[in-house]
C-alpha positions as a printed Julia matrix, in Angstrom:
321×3 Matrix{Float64}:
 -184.8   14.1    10.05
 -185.88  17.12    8.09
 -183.84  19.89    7.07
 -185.86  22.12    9.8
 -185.06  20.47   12.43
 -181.34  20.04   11.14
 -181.57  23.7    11.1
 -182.65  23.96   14.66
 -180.04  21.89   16.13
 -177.04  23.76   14.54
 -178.8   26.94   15.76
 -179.13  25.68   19.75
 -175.48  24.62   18.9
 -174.5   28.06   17.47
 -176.17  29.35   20.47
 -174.42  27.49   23.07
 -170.97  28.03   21.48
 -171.32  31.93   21.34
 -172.26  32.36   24.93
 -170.14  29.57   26.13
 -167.43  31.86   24.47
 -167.87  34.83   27.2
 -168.19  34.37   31.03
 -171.2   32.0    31.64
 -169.83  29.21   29.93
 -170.7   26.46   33.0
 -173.9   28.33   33.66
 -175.09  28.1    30.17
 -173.99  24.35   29.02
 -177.27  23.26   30.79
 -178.79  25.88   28.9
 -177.54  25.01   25.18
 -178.29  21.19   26.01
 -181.59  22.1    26.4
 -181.67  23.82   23.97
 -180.77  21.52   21.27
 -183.09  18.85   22.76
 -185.86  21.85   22.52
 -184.95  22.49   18.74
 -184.95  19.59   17.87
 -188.67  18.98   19.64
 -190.13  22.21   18.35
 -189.29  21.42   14.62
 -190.86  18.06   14.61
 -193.73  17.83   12.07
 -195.9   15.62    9.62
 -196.32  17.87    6.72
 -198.25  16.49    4.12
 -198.58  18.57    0.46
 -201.81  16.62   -0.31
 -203.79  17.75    2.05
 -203.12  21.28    0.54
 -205.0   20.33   -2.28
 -208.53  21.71   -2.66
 -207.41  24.4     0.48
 -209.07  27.61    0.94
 -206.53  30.25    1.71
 -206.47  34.38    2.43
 -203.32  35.99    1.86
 -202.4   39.43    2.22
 -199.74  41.66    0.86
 -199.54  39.57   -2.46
 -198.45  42.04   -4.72
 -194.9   41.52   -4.7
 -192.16  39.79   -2.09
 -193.24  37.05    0.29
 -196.96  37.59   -0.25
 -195.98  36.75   -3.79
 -194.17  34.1    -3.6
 -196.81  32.13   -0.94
 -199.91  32.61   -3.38
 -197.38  31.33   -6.23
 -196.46  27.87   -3.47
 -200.24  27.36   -2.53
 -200.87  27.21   -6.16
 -198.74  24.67   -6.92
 -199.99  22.86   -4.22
 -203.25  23.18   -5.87
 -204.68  25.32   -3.51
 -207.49  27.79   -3.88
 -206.47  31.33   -3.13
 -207.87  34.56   -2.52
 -205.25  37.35   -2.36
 -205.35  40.88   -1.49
 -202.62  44.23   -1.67
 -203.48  47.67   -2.94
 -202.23  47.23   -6.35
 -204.55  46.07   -8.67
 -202.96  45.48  -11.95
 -200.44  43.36   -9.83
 -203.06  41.31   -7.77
 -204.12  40.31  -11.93
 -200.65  39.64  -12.91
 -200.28  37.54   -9.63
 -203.99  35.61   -9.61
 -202.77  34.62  -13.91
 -199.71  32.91  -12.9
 -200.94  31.45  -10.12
 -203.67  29.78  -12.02
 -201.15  28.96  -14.23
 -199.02  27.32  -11.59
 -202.22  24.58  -10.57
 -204.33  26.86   -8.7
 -207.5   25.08   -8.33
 -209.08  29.0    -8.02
 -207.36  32.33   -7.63
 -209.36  35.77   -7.13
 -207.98  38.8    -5.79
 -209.74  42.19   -3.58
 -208.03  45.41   -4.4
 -207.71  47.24   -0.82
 -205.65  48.76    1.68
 -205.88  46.56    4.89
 -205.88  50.07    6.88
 -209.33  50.3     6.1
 -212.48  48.3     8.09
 -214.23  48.3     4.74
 -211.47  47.21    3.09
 -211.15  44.18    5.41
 -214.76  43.19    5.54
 -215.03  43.18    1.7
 -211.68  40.52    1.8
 -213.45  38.32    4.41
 -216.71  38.17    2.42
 -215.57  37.63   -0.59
 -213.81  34.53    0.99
 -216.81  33.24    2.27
 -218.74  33.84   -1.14
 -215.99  32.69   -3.68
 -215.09  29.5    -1.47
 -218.31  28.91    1.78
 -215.15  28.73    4.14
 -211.8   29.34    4.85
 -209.04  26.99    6.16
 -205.92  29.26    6.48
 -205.33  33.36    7.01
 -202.07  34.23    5.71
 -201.18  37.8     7.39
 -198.39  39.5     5.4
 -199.16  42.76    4.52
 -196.46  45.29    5.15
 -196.81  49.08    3.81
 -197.55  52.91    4.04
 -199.91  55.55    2.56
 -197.59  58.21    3.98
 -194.21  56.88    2.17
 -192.32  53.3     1.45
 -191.61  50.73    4.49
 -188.1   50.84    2.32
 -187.21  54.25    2.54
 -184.59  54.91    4.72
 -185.09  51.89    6.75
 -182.81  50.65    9.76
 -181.12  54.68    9.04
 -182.07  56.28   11.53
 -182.85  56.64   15.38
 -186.47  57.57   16.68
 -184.2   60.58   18.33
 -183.06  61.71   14.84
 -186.67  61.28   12.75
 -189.58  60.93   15.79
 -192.15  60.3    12.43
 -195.55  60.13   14.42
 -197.69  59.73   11.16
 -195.71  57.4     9.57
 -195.78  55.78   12.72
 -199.47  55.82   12.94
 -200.11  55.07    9.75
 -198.06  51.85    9.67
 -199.7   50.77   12.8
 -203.35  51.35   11.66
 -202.41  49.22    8.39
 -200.15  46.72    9.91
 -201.02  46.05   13.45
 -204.74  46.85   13.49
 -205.3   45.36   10.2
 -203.99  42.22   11.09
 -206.52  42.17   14.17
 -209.76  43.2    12.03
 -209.03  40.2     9.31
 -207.74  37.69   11.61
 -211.39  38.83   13.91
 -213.43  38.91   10.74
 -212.52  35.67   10.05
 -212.47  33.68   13.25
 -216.55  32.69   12.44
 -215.2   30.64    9.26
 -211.59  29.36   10.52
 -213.84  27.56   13.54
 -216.55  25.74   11.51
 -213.33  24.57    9.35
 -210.95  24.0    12.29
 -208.67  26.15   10.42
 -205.33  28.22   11.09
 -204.06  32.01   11.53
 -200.43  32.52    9.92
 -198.91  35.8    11.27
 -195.52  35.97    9.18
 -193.37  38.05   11.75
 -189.51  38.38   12.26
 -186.65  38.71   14.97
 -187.42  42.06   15.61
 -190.5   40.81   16.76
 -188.64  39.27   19.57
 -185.44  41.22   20.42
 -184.83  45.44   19.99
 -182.78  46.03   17.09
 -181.53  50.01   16.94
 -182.94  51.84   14.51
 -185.7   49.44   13.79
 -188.29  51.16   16.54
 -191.9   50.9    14.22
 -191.0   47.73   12.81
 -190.33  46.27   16.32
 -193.22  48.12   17.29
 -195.6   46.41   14.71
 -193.97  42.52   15.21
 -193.54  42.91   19.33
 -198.01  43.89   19.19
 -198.4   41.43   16.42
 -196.43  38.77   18.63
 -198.12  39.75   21.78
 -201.82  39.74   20.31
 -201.74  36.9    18.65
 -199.97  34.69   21.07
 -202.96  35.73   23.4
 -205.25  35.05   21.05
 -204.03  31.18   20.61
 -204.24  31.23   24.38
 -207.8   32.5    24.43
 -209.07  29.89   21.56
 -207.37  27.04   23.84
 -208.81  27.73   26.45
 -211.87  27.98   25.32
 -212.18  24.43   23.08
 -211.46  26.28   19.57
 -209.49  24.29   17.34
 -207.87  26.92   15.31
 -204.2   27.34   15.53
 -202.09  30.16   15.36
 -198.91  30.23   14.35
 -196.23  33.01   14.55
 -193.99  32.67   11.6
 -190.3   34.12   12.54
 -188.82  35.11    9.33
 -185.51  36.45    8.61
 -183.83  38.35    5.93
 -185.13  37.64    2.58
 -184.25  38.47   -0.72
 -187.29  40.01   -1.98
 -187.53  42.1    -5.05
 -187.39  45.54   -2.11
 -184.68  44.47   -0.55
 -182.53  43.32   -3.85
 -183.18  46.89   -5.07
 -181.94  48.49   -2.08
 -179.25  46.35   -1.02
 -177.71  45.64   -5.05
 -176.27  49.71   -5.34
 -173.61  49.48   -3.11
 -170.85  46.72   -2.76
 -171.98  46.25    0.98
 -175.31  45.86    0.05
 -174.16  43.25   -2.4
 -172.52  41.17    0.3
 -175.3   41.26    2.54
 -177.63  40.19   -0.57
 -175.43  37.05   -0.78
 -176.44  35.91    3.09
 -180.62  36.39    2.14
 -182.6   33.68    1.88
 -184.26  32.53   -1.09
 -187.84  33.62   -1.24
 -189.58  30.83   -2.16
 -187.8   28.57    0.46
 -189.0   31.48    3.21
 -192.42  31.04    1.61
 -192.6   27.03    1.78
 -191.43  27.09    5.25
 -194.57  29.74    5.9
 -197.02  27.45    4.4
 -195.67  24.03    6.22
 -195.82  26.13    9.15
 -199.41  26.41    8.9
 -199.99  22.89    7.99
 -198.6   21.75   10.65
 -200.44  23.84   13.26
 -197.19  24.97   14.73
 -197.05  27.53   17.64
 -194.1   29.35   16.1
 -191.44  28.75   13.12
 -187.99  30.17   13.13
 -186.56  30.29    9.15
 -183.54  30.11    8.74
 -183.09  28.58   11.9
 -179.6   29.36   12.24
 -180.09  32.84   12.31
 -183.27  33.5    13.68
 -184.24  30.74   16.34
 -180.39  31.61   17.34
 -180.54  35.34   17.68
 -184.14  34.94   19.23
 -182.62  32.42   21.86
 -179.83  34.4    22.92
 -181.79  37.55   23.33
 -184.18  35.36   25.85
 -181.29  33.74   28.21
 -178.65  36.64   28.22
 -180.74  39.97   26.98
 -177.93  42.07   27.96
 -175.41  40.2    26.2
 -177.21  40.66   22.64
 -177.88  44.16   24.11
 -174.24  44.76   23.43
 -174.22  43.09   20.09
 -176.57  45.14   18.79
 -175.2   48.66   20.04
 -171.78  47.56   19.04
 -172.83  46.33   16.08
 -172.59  48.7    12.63
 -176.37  48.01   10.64
């Protein structure tokens, strides 16, 4: 049994024990058992690295953090990779190491995913460099008003009601994710191929104080979970799957969080990166509708917030971020 679904199972476990712990505990034992039989289903999968090799792959947001850190796991999978952030002289530090790793071909665009030109020229150059495209990484995060980092999960829409950051972020990061994902569609159905939308929690439950982010991951979630509908239904065999990512210690977040001794403790419960990244890329191998990582966080919270909304309602207000 893999480590996933390991992960699943103490989640739905976890789960169970911290509502059984209030006042629904015979209501919700049904609930937790089927849960754990429906973790334990969900994480089920036949990954196989080898058939990685020789892959044509688009990821975005490459020049640092998770973006990173996938082009670097493709390529030792011997993958061929085109990658794309805003940052040039990065994308070239990124697309050398990654050839260095076993990439069978790396190649980068220079662009900000805000822009429709931008997002055409990273679709075209796919289909020039490589004739198709098998998987559609979306990861870009960012800003051209200030950083995603700066003064994040501080303050309340009340106290800083930012309309053109707010803007902004969704024209880069919500909208962009819809142009590439449409611009490609033509390629990922003559290859049968697959959409990876890396998303998080917030994406499924409101957090306080995280308003644009859960603004960005709720659309993301709702648009592309449509979408998979839509290509179902009508005979199109490319997946998409909604990756549900939790805290991770990038090189952002180690910056921000390594100043102050709280910071340092809640450094010490991130996950890895390139664990958050493998578990991206099997997700998309294995055509899965949606992966939780870590589990025991994430499919947890996520569970909760769907059976007793009001009780992780509480949580959250209660709790100090």
């Amino acid at each position: 049994m893999s480590s996933l679904v390991w992960g699943s199972f103490a989640a739905a476990v976890a789960a169970m024990g911290l509502v059984v712990s209030g006042n629904y505990a015979l209501a919700s034992l049904p609930a937790g058992l089927a849960a754990v039989g429906l973790g334990l289903y969900w994480t089920r999968d036949d990954f196989d690295p080898e058939k990685l090799r020789g892959a044509t792959v688009v990821i975005t947001g490459c020049s640092t953090g998770i973006g990173e850190e996938v082009a670097y796991q493709y390529a030792r999978l011997g993958a061929k990779i085109l990658i794309t952030a805003r940052r040039e002289h990065r994308l070239k530090e990124v697309v050398a190491k990654a050839v260095s790793l076993g990439a069978q071909e790396a190649h980068y665009v220079a662009g900000d995913m805000g822009k429709a030109e931008d997002c055409e020229r990273t679709i075209q150059t796919a289909r020039e460099k490589f004739g198709r495209l098998d998987y559609l990484i979306l990861n870009h995060g960012g800003s051209n008003i200030k950083s995603i980092h700066e003064d994040f999960a501080e303050k309340s829409w009340d106290e800083d009601p930012n309309m053109e950051f707010l803007e902004d972020v969704v024209k880069i990061n919500f909208i962009g994710y819809i142009r590439l994902a449409t611009l490609a569609l033509p390629l990922l159905k003559e290859s049968k191929g697959s959409i990876v939308v890396v998303s998080g929690p917030v994406g499924k439950v409101p957090v306080p104080n995280m308003h644009w982010e859960a603004a960005l991951k709720f659309g993301v979630d709702g648009f592309f979970s449509c979408l998979r509908l839509e290509l179902l239904r009508a005979g199109q065999d490319v997946s998409v799957t909604l990756a549900i990512m939790g805290f991770t210690k990038t090189p952002a977040v180690i910056e921000r969080l390594q100043k102050t001794e709280k910071g340092r403790k809640r450094l010490k419960r991130a996950t890895p990166i390139d664990q958050t990244a493998r578990a991206i890329i099997r997700g998309g191998a294995t055509r899965a509708r949606e992966i939780y990582y870590p589990a025991s966080f994430c499919w947890t919270v996520v569970t909760i917030g769907a059976i007793f909304p009001s009780l992780l309602d509480k949580m959250f207000v209660r709790m100090k971020m």
